[in-house]
Amino acid sequence: MISDYLNRILPSTEELPCSDDIPVDNEDQNFLPNVLLFLLSSIWADRFDWYFAADMAIYHTTGVNPRVPVVPDGFLSLGVERQKGGKSRRSYATWEENEIVPMITLEMVSHTPGNEYDEKMEIYAKLGVLYYVVYNPEFWLRDRHQPFEVYKLGAERNYQLQIGEPYWMPEVGLGIGRCQGVFDGIDRELLAWYNRTGTRYLMPEEVAQQERQRADRVQLQADRLAEQLRALGIDPDI
């Protein structure tokens, strides 16, 4: 009954802005969350019960005004449709998602501090986000934090800093951490997903490169064997 009432009085995502229109101040704030999305689309290609977004507004009823969103650099929700009603989302409103809140939110610290370690942390805790990931490769000394931190929500709605990287999240079925990887032909530090054993899920182009290297090794072994057979007076082509 309460849920039905709220759905009647709360605005639709069709009416709400998709973001906060605050421009990012470095390319990684868009690039790295989209790398994670790109990877998930490969890892969970056969699953349709998840949704990952970059720089999208999350509207909720745990703040002072449901029309004021919080906008993480990336977030992952489980148990929701990949496309809502067969359409792409403009924004994410918890009252339109059966009150399912994101399982993970990601914030990337930039030149301009964005209250990642206080205000946003409080918002996500109140919202009930289980894992809060803060990536701060450049300004961690300034902020007196580590370059990569994972926080987990405790029983008293307080975030507790976790230990270990990559960090395994059993509720998600994935680990998350940093790596050196190749994307679009460039070797750089990336954020990546990991399996339970700590093995990184590779980019499709990395998989293709490994397959080419494997094929080259097989061909080299075949060529060497053919040379040995010819040295013995045996025609390998017969």
PDB file of C-alpha atoms in Angstrom:
ATOM      1  CA  MET A   1       0.000   0.000   0.000  1.00  0.00           C
ATOM      2  CA  ILE A   2       2.764   2.455   0.955  1.00  0.00           C
ATOM      3  CA  SER A   3       4.716   1.509  -2.165  1.00  0.00           C
ATOM      4  CA  ASP A   4       1.677   2.093  -4.392  1.00  0.00           C
ATOM      5  CA  TYR A   5       1.083   5.463  -2.758  1.00  0.00           C
ATOM      6  CA  LEU A   6       4.709   6.508  -3.242  1.00  0.00           C
ATOM      7  CA  ASN A   7       4.620   5.467  -6.885  1.00  0.00           C
ATOM      8  CA  ARG A   8       1.620   7.738  -7.394  1.00  0.00           C
ATOM      9  CA  ILE A   9       3.147  10.822  -5.795  1.00  0.00           C
ATOM     10  CA  LEU A  10       6.795  10.417  -6.849  1.00  0.00           C
ATOM     11  CA  PRO A  11       7.993  11.682 -10.235  1.00  0.00           C
ATOM     12  CA  SER A  12       8.680   9.348 -13.128  1.00  0.00           C
ATOM     13  CA  THR A  13      12.209   8.957 -14.500  1.00  0.00           C
ATOM     14  CA  GLU A  14      10.810  10.402 -17.718  1.00  0.00           C
ATOM     15  CA  GLU A  15      10.441  13.691 -15.829  1.00  0.00           C
ATOM     16  CA  LEU A  16      13.784  13.661 -14.035  1.00  0.00           C
ATOM     17  CA  PRO A  17      17.231  14.736 -15.310  1.00  0.00           C
ATOM     18  CA  CYS A  18      19.504  11.841 -16.223  1.00  0.00           C
ATOM     19  CA  SER A  19      22.514  13.372 -14.452  1.00  0.00           C
ATOM     20  CA  ASP A  20      23.551  16.431 -12.478  1.00  0.00           C
ATOM     21  CA  ASP A  21      25.137  18.155 -15.489  1.00  0.00           C
ATOM     22  CA  ILE A  22      28.420  18.579 -13.601  1.00  0.00           C
ATOM     23  CA  PRO A  23      31.223  17.950 -16.117  1.00  0.00           C
ATOM     24  CA  VAL A  24      33.985  15.502 -15.267  1.00  0.00           C
ATOM     25  CA  ASP A  25      37.474  16.964 -15.014  1.00  0.00           C
ATOM     26  CA  ASN A  26      39.379  13.990 -16.415  1.00  0.00           C
ATOM     27  CA  GLU A  27      38.640  11.386 -19.069  1.00  0.00           C
ATOM     28  CA  ASP A  28      39.053   8.419 -16.719  1.00  0.00           C
ATOM     29  CA  GLN A  29      35.860   9.313 -14.869  1.00  0.00           C
ATOM     30  CA  ASN A  30      33.936   8.252 -17.959  1.00  0.00           C
ATOM     31  CA  PHE A  31      36.417   5.803 -19.419  1.00  0.00           C
ATOM     32  CA  LEU A  32      37.060   3.435 -16.499  1.00  0.00           C
ATOM     33  CA  PRO A  33      33.425   2.849 -15.461  1.00  0.00           C
ATOM     34  CA  ASN A  34      32.624   2.110 -19.079  1.00  0.00           C
ATOM     35  CA  VAL A  35      35.496  -0.390 -19.193  1.00  0.00           C
ATOM     36  CA  LEU A  36      33.858  -2.193 -16.264  1.00  0.00           C
ATOM     37  CA  LEU A  37      30.529  -2.145 -18.120  1.00  0.00           C
ATOM     38  CA  PHE A  38      32.197  -3.420 -21.283  1.00  0.00           C
ATOM     39  CA  LEU A  39      33.731  -6.289 -19.335  1.00  0.00           C
ATOM     40  CA  LEU A  40      30.463  -7.171 -17.601  1.00  0.00           C
ATOM     41  CA  SER A  41      28.727  -7.342 -20.958  1.00  0.00           C
ATOM     42  CA  SER A  42      31.177 -10.116 -21.814  1.00  0.00           C
ATOM     43  CA  ILE A  43      31.318 -11.872 -18.423  1.00  0.00           C
ATOM     44  CA  TRP A  44      27.545 -11.877 -17.939  1.00  0.00           C
ATOM     45  CA  ALA A  45      26.526 -12.029 -21.581  1.00  0.00           C
ATOM     46  CA  ASP A  46      23.881 -14.661 -20.791  1.00  0.00           C
ATOM     47  CA  ARG A  47      22.446 -12.834 -17.787  1.00  0.00           C
ATOM     48  CA  PHE A  48      19.717 -10.221 -17.950  1.00  0.00           C
ATOM     49  CA  ASP A  49      19.236  -9.535 -14.239  1.00  0.00           C
ATOM     50  CA  TRP A  50      21.810  -6.777 -13.798  1.00  0.00           C
ATOM     51  CA  TYR A  51      22.323  -3.169 -14.704  1.00  0.00           C
ATOM     52  CA  PHE A  52      25.529  -1.126 -14.731  1.00  0.00           C
ATOM     53  CA  ALA A  53      25.580   2.591 -15.467  1.00  0.00           C
ATOM     54  CA  ALA A  54      28.215   5.319 -15.632  1.00  0.00           C
ATOM     55  CA  ASP A  55      27.533   8.887 -14.505  1.00  0.00           C
ATOM     56  CA  MET A  56      23.794   8.279 -14.128  1.00  0.00           C
ATOM     57  CA  ALA A  57      21.533   9.894 -11.546  1.00  0.00           C
ATOM     58  CA  ILE A  58      20.158   7.679  -8.790  1.00  0.00           C
ATOM     59  CA  TYR A  59      16.909   9.004  -7.329  1.00  0.00           C
ATOM     60  CA  HIS A  60      15.847   7.719  -3.938  1.00  0.00           C
ATOM     61  CA  THR A  61      13.641   8.493  -0.950  1.00  0.00           C
ATOM     62  CA  THR A  62      16.290   8.365   1.763  1.00  0.00           C
ATOM     63  CA  GLY A  63      17.468  11.936   1.212  1.00  0.00           C
ATOM     64  CA  VAL A  64      15.886  15.308   1.862  1.00  0.00           C
ATOM     65  CA  ASN A  65      14.164  15.423  -1.537  1.00  0.00           C
ATOM     66  CA  PRO A  66      13.450  12.564  -3.981  1.00  0.00           C
ATOM     67  CA  ARG A  67      14.090  14.967  -6.864  1.00  0.00           C
ATOM     68  CA  VAL A  68      17.706  15.475  -5.745  1.00  0.00           C
ATOM     69  CA  PRO A  69      19.821  12.572  -7.006  1.00  0.00           C
ATOM     70  CA  VAL A  70      23.202  11.206  -6.128  1.00  0.00           C
ATOM     71  CA  VAL A  71      25.358  10.620  -9.206  1.00  0.00           C
ATOM     72  CA  PRO A  72      28.162   8.072  -8.799  1.00  0.00           C
ATOM     73  CA  ASP A  73      30.783   7.596 -11.475  1.00  0.00           C
ATOM     74  CA  GLY A  74      29.486   4.049 -11.804  1.00  0.00           C
ATOM     75  CA  PHE A  75      27.042   1.682 -10.125  1.00  0.00           C
ATOM     76  CA  LEU A  76      25.867  -1.916 -10.378  1.00  0.00           C
ATOM     77  CA  SER A  77      22.418  -3.195  -9.455  1.00  0.00           C
ATOM     78  CA  LEU A  78      21.445  -6.858  -9.339  1.00  0.00           C
ATOM     79  CA  GLY A  79      17.961  -8.304  -9.716  1.00  0.00           C
ATOM     80  CA  VAL A  80      16.795  -5.661 -12.181  1.00  0.00           C
ATOM     81  CA  GLU A  81      16.218  -5.683 -15.934  1.00  0.00           C
ATOM     82  CA  ARG A  82      19.047  -4.848 -18.304  1.00  0.00           C
ATOM     83  CA  GLN A  83      16.543  -2.678 -20.113  1.00  0.00           C
ATOM     84  CA  LYS A  84      13.518  -1.469 -18.229  1.00  0.00           C
ATOM     85  CA  GLY A  85      10.400  -2.315 -20.183  1.00  0.00           C
ATOM     86  CA  GLY A  86      12.559  -2.932 -23.239  1.00  0.00           C
ATOM     87  CA  LYS A  87      13.931   0.614 -23.181  1.00  0.00           C
ATOM     88  CA  SER A  88      17.175   2.205 -22.055  1.00  0.00           C
ATOM     89  CA  ARG A  89      16.987   4.035 -18.739  1.00  0.00           C
ATOM     90  CA  ARG A  90      17.406   7.799 -18.587  1.00  0.00           C
ATOM     91  CA  SER A  91      18.009   7.626 -14.839  1.00  0.00           C
ATOM     92  CA  TYR A  92      17.591   5.158 -11.984  1.00  0.00           C
ATOM     93  CA  ALA A  93      14.757   5.711  -9.495  1.00  0.00           C
ATOM     94  CA  THR A  94      14.562   3.161  -6.693  1.00  0.00           C
ATOM     95  CA  TRP A  95      10.760   3.437  -6.527  1.00  0.00           C
ATOM     96  CA  GLU A  96      10.604   2.250 -10.143  1.00  0.00           C
ATOM     97  CA  GLU A  97      13.007  -0.638  -9.463  1.00  0.00           C
ATOM     98  CA  ASN A  98      11.069  -2.449  -6.718  1.00  0.00           C
ATOM     99  CA  GLU A  99      13.184  -0.540  -4.171  1.00  0.00           C
ATOM    100  CA  ILE A 100      16.314  -2.342  -5.365  1.00  0.00           C
ATOM    101  CA  VAL A 101      19.293  -0.117  -4.598  1.00  0.00           C
ATOM    102  CA  PRO A 102      22.694  -0.512  -6.255  1.00  0.00           C
ATOM    103  CA  MET A 103      24.892  -3.263  -4.848  1.00  0.00           C
ATOM    104  CA  ILE A 104      28.065  -1.321  -5.731  1.00  0.00           C
ATOM    105  CA  THR A 105      28.764   2.350  -6.263  1.00  0.00           C
ATOM    106  CA  LEU A 106      32.055   3.631  -7.652  1.00  0.00           C
ATOM    107  CA  GLU A 107      33.518   7.071  -7.101  1.00  0.00           C
ATOM    108  CA  MET A 108      36.683   8.280  -8.809  1.00  0.00           C
ATOM    109  CA  VAL A 109      38.461  11.121  -7.046  1.00  0.00           C
ATOM    110  CA  SER A 110      39.550  13.931  -9.318  1.00  0.00           C
ATOM    111  CA  HIS A 111      41.412  17.213  -9.121  1.00  0.00           C
ATOM    112  CA  THR A 112      38.358  18.829  -7.545  1.00  0.00           C
ATOM    113  CA  PRO A 113      37.396  16.926  -4.360  1.00  0.00           C
ATOM    114  CA  GLY A 114      33.848  15.637  -4.530  1.00  0.00           C
ATOM    115  CA  ASN A 115      33.178  14.700  -0.897  1.00  0.00           C
ATOM    116  CA  GLU A 116      33.842  11.053  -1.707  1.00  0.00           C
ATOM    117  CA  TYR A 117      35.023  10.246   1.819  1.00  0.00           C
ATOM    118  CA  ASP A 118      32.274  11.982   3.782  1.00  0.00           C
ATOM    119  CA  GLU A 119      29.070  13.327   2.229  1.00  0.00           C
ATOM    120  CA  LYS A 120      28.732  10.759  -0.551  1.00  0.00           C
ATOM    121  CA  MET A 121      29.723   7.958   1.786  1.00  0.00           C
ATOM    122  CA  GLU A 122      26.911   8.995   4.130  1.00  0.00           C
ATOM    123  CA  ILE A 123      24.413   9.147   1.271  1.00  0.00           C
ATOM    124  CA  TYR A 124      25.303   5.660   0.048  1.00  0.00           C
ATOM    125  CA  ALA A 125      25.229   4.254   3.586  1.00  0.00           C
ATOM    126  CA  LYS A 126      21.771   5.684   4.202  1.00  0.00           C
ATOM    127  CA  LEU A 127      20.617   4.400   0.831  1.00  0.00           C
ATOM    128  CA  GLY A 128      21.875   0.915   1.728  1.00  0.00           C
ATOM    129  CA  VAL A 129      24.547   0.384  -0.942  1.00  0.00           C
ATOM    130  CA  LEU A 130      26.466  -2.711   0.184  1.00  0.00           C
ATOM    131  CA  TYR A 131      29.845  -1.928  -1.415  1.00  0.00           C
ATOM    132  CA  TYR A 132      31.360   1.499  -1.929  1.00  0.00           C
ATOM    133  CA  VAL A 133      34.514   1.635  -4.073  1.00  0.00           C
ATOM    134  CA  VAL A 134      36.742   4.718  -4.155  1.00  0.00           C
ATOM    135  CA  TYR A 135      39.454   4.949  -6.810  1.00  0.00           C
ATOM    136  CA  ASN A 136      41.977   7.704  -6.144  1.00  0.00           C
ATOM    137  CA  PRO A 137      45.183   7.063  -8.134  1.00  0.00           C
ATOM    138  CA  GLU A 138      46.471  10.640  -8.224  1.00  0.00           C
ATOM    139  CA  PHE A 139      45.321  12.470  -5.108  1.00  0.00           C
ATOM    140  CA  TRP A 140      45.366   9.791  -2.407  1.00  0.00           C
ATOM    141  CA  LEU A 141      48.243  11.453  -0.551  1.00  0.00           C
ATOM    142  CA  ARG A 142      46.391  14.770  -0.581  1.00  0.00           C
ATOM    143  CA  ASP A 143      43.284  13.058   0.777  1.00  0.00           C
ATOM    144  CA  ARG A 144      45.177  10.813   3.219  1.00  0.00           C
ATOM    145  CA  HIS A 145      43.653   7.653   1.826  1.00  0.00           C
ATOM    146  CA  GLN A 146      44.808   4.739  -0.291  1.00  0.00           C
ATOM    147  CA  PRO A 147      44.688   4.779  -4.100  1.00  0.00           C
ATOM    148  CA  PHE A 148      42.049   2.033  -4.111  1.00  0.00           C
ATOM    149  CA  GLU A 149      39.612   1.370  -1.280  1.00  0.00           C
ATOM    150  CA  VAL A 150      36.588  -0.886  -0.893  1.00  0.00           C
ATOM    151  CA  TYR A 151      34.099  -0.240   1.899  1.00  0.00           C
ATOM    152  CA  LYS A 152      31.388  -2.652   2.999  1.00  0.00           C
ATOM    153  CA  LEU A 153      28.230  -1.619   4.797  1.00  0.00           C
ATOM    154  CA  GLY A 154      28.009  -3.024   8.312  1.00  0.00           C
ATOM    155  CA  ALA A 155      25.000  -3.963  10.423  1.00  0.00           C
ATOM    156  CA  GLU A 156      24.789  -0.453  11.873  1.00  0.00           C
ATOM    157  CA  ARG A 157      24.797   1.216   8.449  1.00  0.00           C
ATOM    158  CA  ASN A 158      28.440   2.247   8.787  1.00  0.00           C
ATOM    159  CA  TYR A 159      31.023   1.582   6.105  1.00  0.00           C
ATOM    160  CA  GLN A 160      34.049  -0.464   7.095  1.00  0.00           C
ATOM    161  CA  LEU A 161      37.231  -0.412   5.035  1.00  0.00           C
ATOM    162  CA  GLN A 162      38.038  -3.863   3.643  1.00  0.00           C
ATOM    163  CA  ILE A 163      41.447  -5.448   3.193  1.00  0.00           C
ATOM    164  CA  GLY A 164      42.785  -7.165   0.104  1.00  0.00           C
ATOM    165  CA  GLU A 165      43.026  -6.490  -3.610  1.00  0.00           C
ATOM    166  CA  PRO A 166      41.448  -7.703  -5.712  1.00  0.00           C
ATOM    167  CA  TYR A 167      38.607  -7.747  -3.229  1.00  0.00           C
ATOM    168  CA  TRP A 168      36.108 -10.605  -3.563  1.00  0.00           C
ATOM    169  CA  MET A 169      32.418  -9.709  -3.147  1.00  0.00           C
ATOM    170  CA  PRO A 170      30.467 -12.944  -2.612  1.00  0.00           C
ATOM    171  CA  GLU A 171      27.089 -11.226  -2.833  1.00  0.00           C
ATOM    172  CA  VAL A 172      28.013 -10.031  -6.315  1.00  0.00           C
ATOM    173  CA  GLY A 173      29.968 -13.068  -7.452  1.00  0.00           C
ATOM    174  CA  LEU A 174      32.857 -10.890  -8.606  1.00  0.00           C
ATOM    175  CA  GLY A 175      36.037  -9.373  -7.305  1.00  0.00           C
ATOM    176  CA  ILE A 176      37.224  -5.882  -8.142  1.00  0.00           C
ATOM    177  CA  GLY A 177      40.678  -4.342  -8.248  1.00  0.00           C
ATOM    178  CA  ARG A 178      43.304  -2.550 -10.295  1.00  0.00           C
ATOM    179  CA  CYS A 179      45.442  -4.024 -13.045  1.00  0.00           C
ATOM    180  CA  GLN A 180      47.736  -3.175 -15.922  1.00  0.00           C
ATOM    181  CA  GLY A 181      45.812  -4.007 -19.037  1.00  0.00           C
ATOM    182  CA  VAL A 182      45.527  -3.241 -22.723  1.00  0.00           C
ATOM    183  CA  PHE A 183      42.501  -1.363 -23.953  1.00  0.00           C
ATOM    184  CA  ASP A 184      42.191   0.084 -27.431  1.00  0.00           C
ATOM    185  CA  GLY A 185      45.845  -0.746 -27.993  1.00  0.00           C
ATOM    186  CA  ILE A 186      47.071   1.233 -24.966  1.00  0.00           C
ATOM    187  CA  ASP A 187      48.714  -0.391 -21.935  1.00  0.00           C
ATOM    188  CA  ARG A 188      47.465   1.449 -18.842  1.00  0.00           C
ATOM    189  CA  GLU A 189      46.123   1.043 -15.307  1.00  0.00           C
ATOM    190  CA  LEU A 190      42.528  -0.108 -15.343  1.00  0.00           C
ATOM    191  CA  LEU A 191      39.838  -1.225 -12.975  1.00  0.00           C
ATOM    192  CA  ALA A 192      38.834  -4.817 -13.586  1.00  0.00           C
ATOM    193  CA  TRP A 193      36.632  -7.679 -12.431  1.00  0.00           C
ATOM    194  CA  TYR A 194      38.118 -10.878 -11.000  1.00  0.00           C
ATOM    195  CA  ASN A 195      36.871 -14.392 -10.346  1.00  0.00           C
ATOM    196  CA  ARG A 196      36.868 -16.174  -6.992  1.00  0.00           C
ATOM    197  CA  THR A 197      40.475 -17.352  -7.392  1.00  0.00           C
ATOM    198  CA  GLY A 198      41.717 -13.817  -8.058  1.00  0.00           C
ATOM    199  CA  THR A 199      42.164 -14.292 -11.794  1.00  0.00           C
ATOM    200  CA  ARG A 200      41.369 -11.220 -13.817  1.00  0.00           C
ATOM    201  CA  TYR A 201      38.722 -11.325 -16.516  1.00  0.00           C
ATOM    202  CA  LEU A 202      40.503 -10.239 -19.674  1.00  0.00           C
ATOM    203  CA  MET A 203      39.463  -7.656 -22.208  1.00  0.00           C
ATOM    204  CA  PRO A 204      38.205  -9.197 -25.471  1.00  0.00           C
ATOM    205  CA  GLU A 205      41.228  -7.804 -27.319  1.00  0.00           C
ATOM    206  CA  GLU A 206      43.521  -9.384 -24.701  1.00  0.00           C
ATOM    207  CA  VAL A 207      41.763 -12.726 -25.231  1.00  0.00           C
ATOM    208  CA  ALA A 208      42.198 -12.340 -28.986  1.00  0.00           C
ATOM    209  CA  GLN A 209      45.893 -11.531 -28.511  1.00  0.00           C
ATOM    210  CA  GLN A 210      46.379 -14.634 -26.356  1.00  0.00           C
ATOM    211  CA  GLU A 211      44.657 -16.756 -28.993  1.00  0.00           C
ATOM    212  CA  ARG A 212      46.932 -15.342 -31.698  1.00  0.00           C
ATOM    213  CA  GLN A 213      50.001 -16.057 -29.555  1.00  0.00           C
ATOM    214  CA  ARG A 214      48.755 -19.598 -28.905  1.00  0.00           C
ATOM    215  CA  ALA A 215      48.178 -20.154 -32.631  1.00  0.00           C
ATOM    216  CA  ASP A 216      51.669 -18.825 -33.381  1.00  0.00           C
ATOM    217  CA  ARG A 217      53.201 -21.268 -30.864  1.00  0.00           C
ATOM    218  CA  VAL A 218      51.298 -24.182 -32.378  1.00  0.00           C
ATOM    219  CA  GLN A 219      52.432 -23.193 -35.862  1.00  0.00           C
ATOM    220  CA  LEU A 220      56.054 -22.847 -34.689  1.00  0.00           C
ATOM    221  CA  GLN A 221      55.955 -26.320 -33.132  1.00  0.00           C
ATOM    222  CA  ALA A 222      54.496 -27.750 -36.348  1.00  0.00           C
ATOM    223  CA  ASP A 223      57.220 -26.078 -38.435  1.00  0.00           C
ATOM    224  CA  ARG A 224      59.968 -27.449 -36.176  1.00  0.00           C
ATOM    225  CA  LEU A 225      58.499 -30.948 -36.349  1.00  0.00           C
ATOM    226  CA  ALA A 226      58.344 -30.710 -40.130  1.00  0.00           C
ATOM    227  CA  GLU A 227      62.023 -29.694 -40.246  1.00  0.00           C
ATOM    228  CA  GLN A 228      62.996 -32.663 -38.056  1.00  0.00           C
ATOM    229  CA  LEU A 229      61.057 -35.050 -40.298  1.00  0.00           C
ATOM    230  CA  ARG A 230      62.731 -33.662 -43.405  1.00  0.00           C
ATOM    231  CA  ALA A 231      66.146 -34.087 -41.755  1.00  0.00           C
ATOM    232  CA  LEU A 232      65.258 -37.773 -41.366  1.00  0.00           C
ATOM    233  CA  GLY A 233      64.304 -38.013 -45.029  1.00  0.00           C
ATOM    234  CA  ILE A 234      60.581 -38.056 -44.312  1.00  0.00           C
ATOM    235  CA  ASP A 235      58.232 -35.798 -46.243  1.00  0.00           C
ATOM    236  CA  PRO A 236      55.861 -34.278 -43.639  1.00  0.00           C
ATOM    237  CA  ASP A 237      53.352 -33.352 -46.374  1.00  0.00           C
ATOM    238  CA  ILE A 238      52.648 -36.948 -47.353  1.00  0.00           C
TER     239      ILE A 238
END
